XYZ file of C-alpha atoms in Angstrom:
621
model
C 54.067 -45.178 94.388
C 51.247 -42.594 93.172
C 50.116 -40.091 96.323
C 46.610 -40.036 94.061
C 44.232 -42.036 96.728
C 41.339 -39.838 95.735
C 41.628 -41.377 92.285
C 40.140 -45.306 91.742
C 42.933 -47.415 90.015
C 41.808 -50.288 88.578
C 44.631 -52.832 87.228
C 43.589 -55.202 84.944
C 44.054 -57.551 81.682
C 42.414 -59.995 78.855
C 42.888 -63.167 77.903
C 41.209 -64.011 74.626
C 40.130 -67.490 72.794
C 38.055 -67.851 69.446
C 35.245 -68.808 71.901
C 35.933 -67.702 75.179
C 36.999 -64.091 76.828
C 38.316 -63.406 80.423
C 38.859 -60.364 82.122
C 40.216 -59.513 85.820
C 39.688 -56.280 87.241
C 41.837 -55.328 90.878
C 41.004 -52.003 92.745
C 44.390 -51.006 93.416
C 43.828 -49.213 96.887
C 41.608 -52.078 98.288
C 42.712 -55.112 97.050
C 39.451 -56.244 95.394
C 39.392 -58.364 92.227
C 36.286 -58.714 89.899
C 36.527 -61.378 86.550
C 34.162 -61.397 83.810
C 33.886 -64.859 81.718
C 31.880 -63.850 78.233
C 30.071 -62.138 80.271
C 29.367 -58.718 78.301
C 26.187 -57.417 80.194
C 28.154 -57.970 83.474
C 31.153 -56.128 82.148
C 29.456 -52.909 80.816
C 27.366 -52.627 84.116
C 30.930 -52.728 86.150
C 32.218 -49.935 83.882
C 29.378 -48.530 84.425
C 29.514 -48.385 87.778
C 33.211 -47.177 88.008
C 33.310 -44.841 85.273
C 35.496 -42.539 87.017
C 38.322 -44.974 87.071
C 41.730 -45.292 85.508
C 42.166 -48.614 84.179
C 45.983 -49.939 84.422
C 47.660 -52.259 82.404
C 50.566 -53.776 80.459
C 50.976 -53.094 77.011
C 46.965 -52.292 76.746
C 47.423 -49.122 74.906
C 47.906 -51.614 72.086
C 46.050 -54.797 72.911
C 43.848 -54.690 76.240
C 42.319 -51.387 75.645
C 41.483 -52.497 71.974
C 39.673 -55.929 73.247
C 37.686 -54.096 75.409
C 36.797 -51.373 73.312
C 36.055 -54.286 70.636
C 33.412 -55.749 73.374
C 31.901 -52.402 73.873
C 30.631 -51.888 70.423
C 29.831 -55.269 70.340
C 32.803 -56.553 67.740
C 34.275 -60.072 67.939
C 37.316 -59.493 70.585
C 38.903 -62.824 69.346
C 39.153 -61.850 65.478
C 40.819 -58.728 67.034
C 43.312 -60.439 68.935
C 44.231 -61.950 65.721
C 44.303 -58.966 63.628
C 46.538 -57.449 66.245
C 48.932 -59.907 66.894
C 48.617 -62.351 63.858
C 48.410 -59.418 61.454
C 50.843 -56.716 63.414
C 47.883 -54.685 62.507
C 47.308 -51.003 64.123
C 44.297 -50.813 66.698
C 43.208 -47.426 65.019
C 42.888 -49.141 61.295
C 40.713 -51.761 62.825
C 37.527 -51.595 60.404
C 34.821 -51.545 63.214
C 36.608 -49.297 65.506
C 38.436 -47.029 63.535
C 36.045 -44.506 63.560
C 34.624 -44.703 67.096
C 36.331 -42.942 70.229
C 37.139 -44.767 73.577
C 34.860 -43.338 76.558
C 37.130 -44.606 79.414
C 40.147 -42.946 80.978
C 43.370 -45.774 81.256
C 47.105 -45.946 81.458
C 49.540 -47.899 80.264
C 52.201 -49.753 82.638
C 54.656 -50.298 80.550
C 55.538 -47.151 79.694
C 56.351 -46.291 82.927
C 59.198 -48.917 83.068
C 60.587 -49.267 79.415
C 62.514 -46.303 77.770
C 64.939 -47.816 75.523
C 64.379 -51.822 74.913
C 60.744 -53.276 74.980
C 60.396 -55.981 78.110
C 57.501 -58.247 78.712
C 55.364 -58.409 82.156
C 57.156 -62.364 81.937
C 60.409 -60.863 81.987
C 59.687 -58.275 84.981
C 58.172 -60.964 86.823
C 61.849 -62.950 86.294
C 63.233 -59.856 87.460
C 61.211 -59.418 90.725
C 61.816 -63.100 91.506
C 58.533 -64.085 91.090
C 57.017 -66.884 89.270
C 57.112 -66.752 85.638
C 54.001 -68.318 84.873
C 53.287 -68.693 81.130
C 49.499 -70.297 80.096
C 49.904 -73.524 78.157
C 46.527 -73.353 76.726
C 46.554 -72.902 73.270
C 45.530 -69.766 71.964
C 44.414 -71.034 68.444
C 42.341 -73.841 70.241
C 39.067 -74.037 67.941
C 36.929 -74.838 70.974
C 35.456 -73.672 73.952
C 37.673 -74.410 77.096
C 36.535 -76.949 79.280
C 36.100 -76.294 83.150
C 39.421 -77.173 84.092
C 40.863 -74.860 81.355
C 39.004 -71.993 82.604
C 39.717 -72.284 86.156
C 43.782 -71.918 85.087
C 43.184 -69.399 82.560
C 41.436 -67.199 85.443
C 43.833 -68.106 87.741
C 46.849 -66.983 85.038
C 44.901 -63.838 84.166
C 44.533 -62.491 88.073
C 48.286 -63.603 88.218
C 48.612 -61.490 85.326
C 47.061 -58.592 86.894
C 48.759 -58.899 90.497
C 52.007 -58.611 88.590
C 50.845 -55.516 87.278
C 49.452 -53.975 90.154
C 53.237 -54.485 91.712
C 54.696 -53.214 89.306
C 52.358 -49.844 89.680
C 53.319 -50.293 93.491
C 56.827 -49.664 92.718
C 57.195 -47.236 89.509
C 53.692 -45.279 89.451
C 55.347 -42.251 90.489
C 54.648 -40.989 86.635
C 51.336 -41.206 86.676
C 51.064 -38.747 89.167
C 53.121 -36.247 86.807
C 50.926 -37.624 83.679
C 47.569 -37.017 85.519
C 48.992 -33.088 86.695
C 49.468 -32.438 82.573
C 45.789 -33.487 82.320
C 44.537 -31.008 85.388
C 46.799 -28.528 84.242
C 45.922 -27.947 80.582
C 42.724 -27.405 78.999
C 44.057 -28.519 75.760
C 44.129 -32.236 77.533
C 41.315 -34.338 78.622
C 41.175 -37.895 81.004
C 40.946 -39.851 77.337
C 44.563 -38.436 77.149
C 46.375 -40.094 79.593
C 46.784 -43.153 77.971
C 48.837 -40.868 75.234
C 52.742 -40.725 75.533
C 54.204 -37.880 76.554
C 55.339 -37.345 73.024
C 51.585 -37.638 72.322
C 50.615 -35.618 75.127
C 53.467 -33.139 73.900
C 51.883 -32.452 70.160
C 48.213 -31.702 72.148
C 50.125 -28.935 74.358
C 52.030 -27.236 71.891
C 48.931 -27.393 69.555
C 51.345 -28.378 66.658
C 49.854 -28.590 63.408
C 51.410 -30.712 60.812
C 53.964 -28.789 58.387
C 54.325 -29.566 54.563
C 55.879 -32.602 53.759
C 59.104 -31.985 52.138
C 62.183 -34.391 50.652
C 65.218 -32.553 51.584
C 66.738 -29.891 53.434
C 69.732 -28.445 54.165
C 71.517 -27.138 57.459
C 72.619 -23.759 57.891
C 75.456 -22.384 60.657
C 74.012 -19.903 63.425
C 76.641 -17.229 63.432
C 77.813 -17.846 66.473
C 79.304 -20.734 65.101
C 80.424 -18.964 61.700
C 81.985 -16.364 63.928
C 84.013 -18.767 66.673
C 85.079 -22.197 64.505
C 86.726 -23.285 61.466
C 85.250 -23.151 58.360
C 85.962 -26.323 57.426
C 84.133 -27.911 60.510
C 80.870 -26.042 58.853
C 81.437 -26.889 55.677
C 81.524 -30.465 56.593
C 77.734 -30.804 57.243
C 76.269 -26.951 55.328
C 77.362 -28.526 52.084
C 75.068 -31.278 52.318
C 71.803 -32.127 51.239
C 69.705 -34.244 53.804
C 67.074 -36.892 52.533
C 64.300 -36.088 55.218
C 62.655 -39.665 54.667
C 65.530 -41.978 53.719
C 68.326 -41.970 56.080
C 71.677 -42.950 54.746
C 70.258 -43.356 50.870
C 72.815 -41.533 49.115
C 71.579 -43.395 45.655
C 68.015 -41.849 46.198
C 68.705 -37.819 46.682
C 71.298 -38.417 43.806
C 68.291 -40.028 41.746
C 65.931 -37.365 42.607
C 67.829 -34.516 42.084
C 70.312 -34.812 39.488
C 73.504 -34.273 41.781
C 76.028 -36.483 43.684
C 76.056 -35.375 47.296
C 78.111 -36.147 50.331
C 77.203 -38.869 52.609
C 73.861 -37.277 52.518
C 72.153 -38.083 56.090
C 75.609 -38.969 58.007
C 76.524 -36.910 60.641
C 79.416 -39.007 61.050
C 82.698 -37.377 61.878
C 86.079 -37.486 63.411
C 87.902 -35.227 65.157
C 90.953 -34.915 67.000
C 92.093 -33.197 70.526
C 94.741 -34.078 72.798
C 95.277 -37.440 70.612
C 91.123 -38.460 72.034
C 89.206 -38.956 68.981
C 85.884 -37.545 68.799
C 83.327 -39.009 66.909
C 80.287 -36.577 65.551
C 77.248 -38.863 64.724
C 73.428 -38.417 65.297
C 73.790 -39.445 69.078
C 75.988 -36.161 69.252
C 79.525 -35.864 70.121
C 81.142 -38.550 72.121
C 84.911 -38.790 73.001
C 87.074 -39.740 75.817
C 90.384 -41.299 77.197
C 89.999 -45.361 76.878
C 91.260 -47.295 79.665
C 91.893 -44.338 82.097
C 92.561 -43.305 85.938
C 93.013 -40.523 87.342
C 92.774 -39.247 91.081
C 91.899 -35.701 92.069
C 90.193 -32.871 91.094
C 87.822 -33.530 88.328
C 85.252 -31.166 86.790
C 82.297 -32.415 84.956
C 80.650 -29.252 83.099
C 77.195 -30.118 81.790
C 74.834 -27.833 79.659
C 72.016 -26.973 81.268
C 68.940 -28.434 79.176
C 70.489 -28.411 76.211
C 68.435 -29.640 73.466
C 65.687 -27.160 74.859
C 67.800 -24.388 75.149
C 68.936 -24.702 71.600
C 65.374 -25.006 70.378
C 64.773 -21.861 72.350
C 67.534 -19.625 72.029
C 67.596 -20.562 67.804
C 64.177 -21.392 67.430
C 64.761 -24.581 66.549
C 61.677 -25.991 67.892
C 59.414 -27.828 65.356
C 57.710 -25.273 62.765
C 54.197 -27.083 63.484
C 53.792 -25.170 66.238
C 52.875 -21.920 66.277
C 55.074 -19.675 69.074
C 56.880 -22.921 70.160
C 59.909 -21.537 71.464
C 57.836 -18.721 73.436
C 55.826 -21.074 74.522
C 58.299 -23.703 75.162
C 60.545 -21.098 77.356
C 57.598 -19.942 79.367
C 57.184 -24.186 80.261
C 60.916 -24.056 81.558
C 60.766 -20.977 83.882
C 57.606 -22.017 85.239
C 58.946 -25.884 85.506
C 61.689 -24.068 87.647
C 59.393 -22.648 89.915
C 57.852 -25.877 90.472
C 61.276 -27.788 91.156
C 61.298 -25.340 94.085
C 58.355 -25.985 95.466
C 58.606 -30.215 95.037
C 55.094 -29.750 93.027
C 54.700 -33.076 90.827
C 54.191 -30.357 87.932
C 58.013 -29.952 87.605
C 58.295 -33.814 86.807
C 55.258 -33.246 84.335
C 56.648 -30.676 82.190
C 59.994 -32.455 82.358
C 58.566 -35.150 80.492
C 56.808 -32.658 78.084
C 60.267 -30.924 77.418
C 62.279 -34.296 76.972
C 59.551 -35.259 74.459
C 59.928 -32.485 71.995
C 63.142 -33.464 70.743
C 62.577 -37.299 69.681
C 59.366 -35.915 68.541
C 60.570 -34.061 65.773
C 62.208 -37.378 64.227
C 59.205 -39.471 64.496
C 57.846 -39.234 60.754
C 54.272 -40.151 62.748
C 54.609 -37.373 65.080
C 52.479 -34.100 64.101
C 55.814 -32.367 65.720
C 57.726 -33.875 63.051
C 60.267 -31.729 61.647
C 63.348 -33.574 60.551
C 65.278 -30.757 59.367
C 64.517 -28.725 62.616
C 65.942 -31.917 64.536
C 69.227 -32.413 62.551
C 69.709 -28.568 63.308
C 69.773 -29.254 67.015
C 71.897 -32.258 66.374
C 74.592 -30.566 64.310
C 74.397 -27.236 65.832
C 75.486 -28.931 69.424
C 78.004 -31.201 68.621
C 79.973 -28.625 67.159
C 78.922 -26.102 69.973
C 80.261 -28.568 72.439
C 83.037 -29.469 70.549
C 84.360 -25.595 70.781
C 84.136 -26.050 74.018
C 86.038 -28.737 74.077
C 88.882 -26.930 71.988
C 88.112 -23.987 74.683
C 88.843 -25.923 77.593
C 92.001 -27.829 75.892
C 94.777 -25.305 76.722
C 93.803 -25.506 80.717
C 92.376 -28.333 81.360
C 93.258 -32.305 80.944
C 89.713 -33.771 78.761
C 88.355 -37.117 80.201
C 85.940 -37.106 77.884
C 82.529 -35.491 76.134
C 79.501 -36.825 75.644
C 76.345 -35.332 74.270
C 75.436 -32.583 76.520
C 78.928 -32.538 78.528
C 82.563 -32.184 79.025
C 84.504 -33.568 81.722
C 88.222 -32.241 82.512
C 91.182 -31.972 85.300
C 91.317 -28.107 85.461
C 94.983 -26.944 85.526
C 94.746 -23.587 85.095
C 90.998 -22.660 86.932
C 91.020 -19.118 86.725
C 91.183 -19.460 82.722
C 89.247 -22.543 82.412
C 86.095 -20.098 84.269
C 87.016 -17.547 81.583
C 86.797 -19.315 78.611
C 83.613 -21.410 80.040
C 82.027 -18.349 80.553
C 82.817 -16.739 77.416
C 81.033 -19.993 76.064
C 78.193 -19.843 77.564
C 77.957 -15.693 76.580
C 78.224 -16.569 72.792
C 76.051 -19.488 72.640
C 73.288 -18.110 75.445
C 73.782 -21.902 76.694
C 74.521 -22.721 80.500
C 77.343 -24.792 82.315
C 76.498 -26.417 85.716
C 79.390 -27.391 87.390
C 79.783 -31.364 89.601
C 82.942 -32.194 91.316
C 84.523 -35.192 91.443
C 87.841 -36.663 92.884
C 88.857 -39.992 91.297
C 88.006 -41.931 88.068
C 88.305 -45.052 86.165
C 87.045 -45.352 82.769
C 87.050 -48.230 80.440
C 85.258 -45.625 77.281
C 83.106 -42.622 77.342
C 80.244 -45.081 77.833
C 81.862 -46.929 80.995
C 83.253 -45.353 84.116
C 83.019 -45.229 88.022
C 83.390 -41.624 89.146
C 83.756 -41.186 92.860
C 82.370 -37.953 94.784
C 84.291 -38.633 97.536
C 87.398 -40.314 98.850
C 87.052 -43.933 98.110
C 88.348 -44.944 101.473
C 85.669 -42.772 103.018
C 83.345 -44.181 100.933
C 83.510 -47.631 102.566
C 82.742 -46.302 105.840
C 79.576 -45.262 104.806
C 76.607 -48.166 104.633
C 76.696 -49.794 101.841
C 72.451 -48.151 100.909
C 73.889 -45.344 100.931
C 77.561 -45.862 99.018
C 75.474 -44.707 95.707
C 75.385 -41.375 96.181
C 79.058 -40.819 96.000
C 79.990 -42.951 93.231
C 78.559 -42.516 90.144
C 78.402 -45.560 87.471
C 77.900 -45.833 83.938
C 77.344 -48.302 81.141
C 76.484 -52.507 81.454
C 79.791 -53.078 82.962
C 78.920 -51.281 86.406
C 75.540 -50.024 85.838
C 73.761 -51.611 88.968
C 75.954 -52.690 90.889
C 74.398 -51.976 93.931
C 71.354 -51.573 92.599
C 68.610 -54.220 91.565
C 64.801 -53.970 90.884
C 63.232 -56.249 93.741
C 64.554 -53.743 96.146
C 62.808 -51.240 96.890
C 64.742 -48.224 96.507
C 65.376 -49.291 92.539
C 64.566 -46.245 90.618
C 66.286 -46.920 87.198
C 64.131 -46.714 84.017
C 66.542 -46.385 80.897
C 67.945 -50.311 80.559
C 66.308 -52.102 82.740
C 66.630 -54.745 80.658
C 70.125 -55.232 81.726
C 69.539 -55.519 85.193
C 70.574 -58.801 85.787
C 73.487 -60.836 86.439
C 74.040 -57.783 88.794
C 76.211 -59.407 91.246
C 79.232 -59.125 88.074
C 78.481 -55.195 88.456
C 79.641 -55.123 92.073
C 82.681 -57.427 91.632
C 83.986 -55.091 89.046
C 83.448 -51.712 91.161
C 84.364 -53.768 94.583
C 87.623 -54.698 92.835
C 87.945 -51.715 90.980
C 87.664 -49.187 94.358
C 88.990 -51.386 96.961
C 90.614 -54.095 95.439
C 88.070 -56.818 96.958
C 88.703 -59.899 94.841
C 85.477 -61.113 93.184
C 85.069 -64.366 94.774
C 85.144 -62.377 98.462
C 82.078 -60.348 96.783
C 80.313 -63.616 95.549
C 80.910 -65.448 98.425
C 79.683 -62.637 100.687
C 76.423 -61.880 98.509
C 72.938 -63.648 99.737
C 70.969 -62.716 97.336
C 69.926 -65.270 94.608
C 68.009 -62.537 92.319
C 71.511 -60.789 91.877
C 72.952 -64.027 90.059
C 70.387 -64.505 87.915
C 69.898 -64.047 83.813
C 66.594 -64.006 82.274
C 66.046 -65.159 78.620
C 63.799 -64.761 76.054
C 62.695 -66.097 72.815
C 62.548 -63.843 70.111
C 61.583 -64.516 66.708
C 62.006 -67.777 64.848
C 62.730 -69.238 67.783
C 59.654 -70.758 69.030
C 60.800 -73.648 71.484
C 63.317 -74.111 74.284
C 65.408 -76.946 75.882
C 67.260 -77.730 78.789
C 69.698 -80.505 77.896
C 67.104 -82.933 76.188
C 64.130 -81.709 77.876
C 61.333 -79.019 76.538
C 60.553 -76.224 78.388
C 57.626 -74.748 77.993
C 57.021 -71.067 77.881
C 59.255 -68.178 76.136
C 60.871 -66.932 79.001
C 63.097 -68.385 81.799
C 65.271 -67.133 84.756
C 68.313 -69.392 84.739
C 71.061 -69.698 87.067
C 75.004 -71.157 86.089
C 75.766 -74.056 88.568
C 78.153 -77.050 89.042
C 76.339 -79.025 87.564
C 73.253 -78.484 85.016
C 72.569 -78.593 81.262
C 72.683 -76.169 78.283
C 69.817 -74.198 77.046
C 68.871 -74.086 74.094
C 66.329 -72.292 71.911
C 64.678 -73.795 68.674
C 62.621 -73.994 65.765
C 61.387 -76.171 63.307
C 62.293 -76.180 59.624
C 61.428 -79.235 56.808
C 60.128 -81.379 59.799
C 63.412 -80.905 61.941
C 63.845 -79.093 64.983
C 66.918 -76.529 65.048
C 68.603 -75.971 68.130
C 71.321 -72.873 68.824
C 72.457 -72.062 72.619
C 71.415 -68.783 73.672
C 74.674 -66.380 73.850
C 76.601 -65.828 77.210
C 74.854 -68.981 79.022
C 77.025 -71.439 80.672
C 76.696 -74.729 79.729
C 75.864 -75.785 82.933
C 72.411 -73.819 83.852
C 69.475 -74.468 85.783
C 65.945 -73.220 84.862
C 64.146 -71.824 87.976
C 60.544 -70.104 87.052
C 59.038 -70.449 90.331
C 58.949 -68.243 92.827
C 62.517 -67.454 94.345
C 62.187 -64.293 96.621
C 62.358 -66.760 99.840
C 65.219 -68.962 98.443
C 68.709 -69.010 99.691
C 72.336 -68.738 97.792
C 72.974 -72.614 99.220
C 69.794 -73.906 97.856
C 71.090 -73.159 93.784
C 74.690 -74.955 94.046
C 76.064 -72.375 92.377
C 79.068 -72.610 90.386
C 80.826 -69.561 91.568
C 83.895 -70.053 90.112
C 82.230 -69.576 86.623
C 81.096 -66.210 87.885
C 84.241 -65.318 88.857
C 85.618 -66.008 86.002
C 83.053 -63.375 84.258
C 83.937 -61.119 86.804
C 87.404 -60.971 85.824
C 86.363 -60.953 82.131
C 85.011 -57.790 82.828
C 87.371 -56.199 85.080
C 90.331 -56.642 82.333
C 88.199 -54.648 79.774
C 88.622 -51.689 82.380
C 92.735 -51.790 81.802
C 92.194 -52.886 77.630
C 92.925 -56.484 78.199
């Protein structure tokens, strides 16, 4: 929840028709609404009137702030809702806009709740148990809507916008951080905020774009010419990198006369202690499949990595100018905020993460490709010396990224070489305990901070902070977004079906079969799986019957139908069942926070049988 009460937030959203516009505006702090029906005059007087707000809404960095920027200067808002999403046409191309500025401050929702995979307001509103409601007016209807209409499009939009506003209830906390950048740094003004922090990022640094160029090549730091094998360099210095064309080997050969090497993989194997490590653009990942182990366990993590490389080798992006000064002086003083809880720490956090992906992002004014690959390369194969370090004292569990996780046998030598590590590379170790572990990969495992058996005693709010879970098989298991303490941003998508999660780490820990955990579990949202459709598909049925709508929470029961999704080729309509339904489901898009587990009928001996599914992929069945 945002602590910013001296600031107005007003939530709000569009719905647009070739001859009709609505808009709903909600004052977050009191409750108020205020909707506009073509009513421009009326609209620009309430701006008017609150033009020290923030607006807030759901994807309207690319479609709400555009409409009613497109009213402001007078534009037709409905041939803009076409162009953008008709046309998949950029906002900031638009002919009559493109070379105005917006004059009102606003913030975008949905970047406070997506990192990795886009999800709709319909689908968060499946996940909060609330109704999914979905307008069946057309939006292509060549007339104006008739009374009846209207009254349920307003009533949709300021459903619309009271979905929003609780979703800024429960995961505004950024905004805060967002809105410190803004106060902070002269470089950044209130028309900023509805930037991303990768936006926000370029603005701070004052990056200036570099000279395009084609290809590049990577060359070793010493420290790694000095401390591994030659042929581990030589496996990515002798290649020539296609900064615009990942993975064409046909096109650098074309252009420059030469056959090259995989040019753009970073793809590698390597083996220690018979785990196979694999070298790749998401960095170096390896670990023991399928294994458990009890006792000590210690998880050594580089401090900021990425950062620290881009500091200590200046590998920060060449468009801007003293960026590893600059981006050093951001840490220590970031550090000095973490002390002091100021939101500011948070702020710059997001401004640090930023730099890296920026770099990539040929769009970016950061961008830098060859400077990125460089950080890539350069700490996979620091990590992987570690790794090699480590090997003669230590058991490896696994590495991954920014990370190495062992069983110490020998401590005294396993602090000697980690420190002589972190004195040739000028990186940093931080050392977490832990005391038991099961891992499926180096992408799924439950590690326990404490004593499993002491774990149990504990109440089961606050069982999280000893055991740490990661990957879809475990992920949330006792964790799940209609409760209030959910604080999860990265794959939030998955978070359903979560009841599976905690028969797999109830089973796993204390051998409680799943169908004890189902039948002890009240909570209908936790059995749930929300669907989408994507694509061609533009219709869905259960059984016989059309649903109307894209998205739908269903439920598996004793006894339902199938659902399927559709579309419509040479006159016939094409159904497919969505994957991982059963084929008995029931749809439920109303509201469900108040139902009960015997109210469904569900067919809990189907979930068990997921449940167990899952728990075999823990011991490679």
């Amino acid at each position: 929840m945002s602590t910013r009460t001296d600031l107005t937030f007003l939530i709000y959203d569009f719905e647009v028709w070739k001859h009709d516009w609505l808009v709903t505006f909600k004052n977050h702090w009191t409750k108020e609404t205020k909707t506009f029906h073509n009513d421009r005059d009326g609209l620009l007087k309430f701006l008017d009137a609150h033009s020290d707000a923030i607006l807030i809404g759901f994807n309207n960095s690319y479609y709400d702030d555009w409409i009613l920027f497109a009213i402001q200067n007078d534009c037709d808002p409905f041939k803009l809702s076409k162009y953008l999403i008709e046309d998949k046409g950029s906002p900031y191309l638009y002919p009559q806009l493109k070379f105005k500025k917006k004059q009102f401050a606003s913030y975008d929702m949905m970047r406070d709740v997506i990192l990795e995979h886009w999800v709709s307001l319909k689908q968060f509103e499946g996940f909060l148990g609330l109704r999914i409601f979905e307008s069946d007016i057309p939006w292509d209807l060549d007339r104006p809507l008739t009374e009846e209409e209207l009254a349920d499009a307003t009533h949709y939009n300021l459903y619309d916008v009271n979905a929003t506003d609780m979703l800024f209830e429960r995961f505004s906390t950024r905004i805060d951080a967002h809105i410190a950048l803004i106060e902070h740094y002269d470089s950044l003004s209130p028309f900023d905020l509805i930037k991303t922090g990768s936006q926000k990022a370029a603005i701070i640094f004052k990056a200036e774009p570099i000279t395009r160029y084609d290809t590049f090549q990577w060359v070793a730091p010493d420290v790694l010419r000095k401390n591994i094998s030659p042929r581990l360099i030589s496996l990515y210095e002798n290649k020539i990198f296609s900064a615009d064309r990942a993975n064409d080997v046909r096109f650098i050969e074309r252009q420059l006369g030469v056959k090259t090497k995989q040019a753009n993989s970073l793809k590698h194997q390597e083996v220690v202690q018979g785990i196979e490590f694999g070298f790749g653009v998401g960095g170096l990942h390896g670990a023991r499949d399928h294994f458990r182990y009890k006792g000590k366990i210690w998880n050594l993590d580089v401090n900021s990595f990425y950062p620290s490389l881009m500091v200590e080798y200046n590998y920060i992006s060449r468009a801007c100018p003293n960026g590893a000064k600059f981006l050093d002086e951001m840490r220590k003083q970031r550090l000095i905020y973490k002390e002091q809880g100021h939101v500011l720490d948070l702020a710059m956090k997001l401004i640090i993460v930023a730099i890296y992906g920026n770099m990539a992002y040929k769009y970016s004014k950061m961008w830098d490709l060859a400077q990125q690959t460089s950080i890539c390369i350069t700490g996979q194969l620091m990590l992987f010396w570690l790794v090699q370090l480590l090997a003669p004292y230590a058991t490896i569990i696994q590495a991954n990224t920014d990370g190495v996780m062992i069983i110490p046998h020998n401590e005294e030598e396993v602090r000697r070489v980690w420190k002589y590590w972190e004195d040739e590379t000028k990186m940093t170790l931080e050392l977490s305990e832990g005391v038991e572990i099961i891992q499926k990969d180096v992408n799924n495992y439950i590690l326990l901070k404490k004593d499993r058996d002491e774990i149990l005693k504990e109440e089961k709010s606050k069982r999280s902070k000893y055991i740490k879970t990661k990957g879809g098989l475990v992920r949330f298991w006792n964790s799940q977004m209609h409760k209030g303490d959910f604080d999860f941003r990265v794959n939030t998508y998955t978070n359903q079906l979560t009841i599976l999660d905690e028969c797999v780490v109830n089973y796993l820990l204390w051998g409680i079969k799943p169908i004890e955990t189902l039948l002890n579990c009240d909570d209908p949202l936790r059995f749930m799986k929300v669907i989408k459709l994507q694509g061609k598909y533009k219709m869905a049925f259960w059984g016989d019957e059309y649903l109307t709508g894209k998205t739908f929470r269903v439920f598996f029961v004793k006894e339902g139908k199938m659902v399927y999704k559709a579309y419509e080729k040479d006159g016939e309509i094409k159904k497919e069942k969505f994957a991982n339904l059963s084929p008995n489901t029931v749809v439920i898009n109303d509201d469900i926070r108040n139902k009960t587990i015997d109210e469904l009928n569900l067919d809990l001996d189907y979930y068990e049988h997921l449940a167990w599914n899952m728990i075999k992929l823990f011991d490679g069945e």
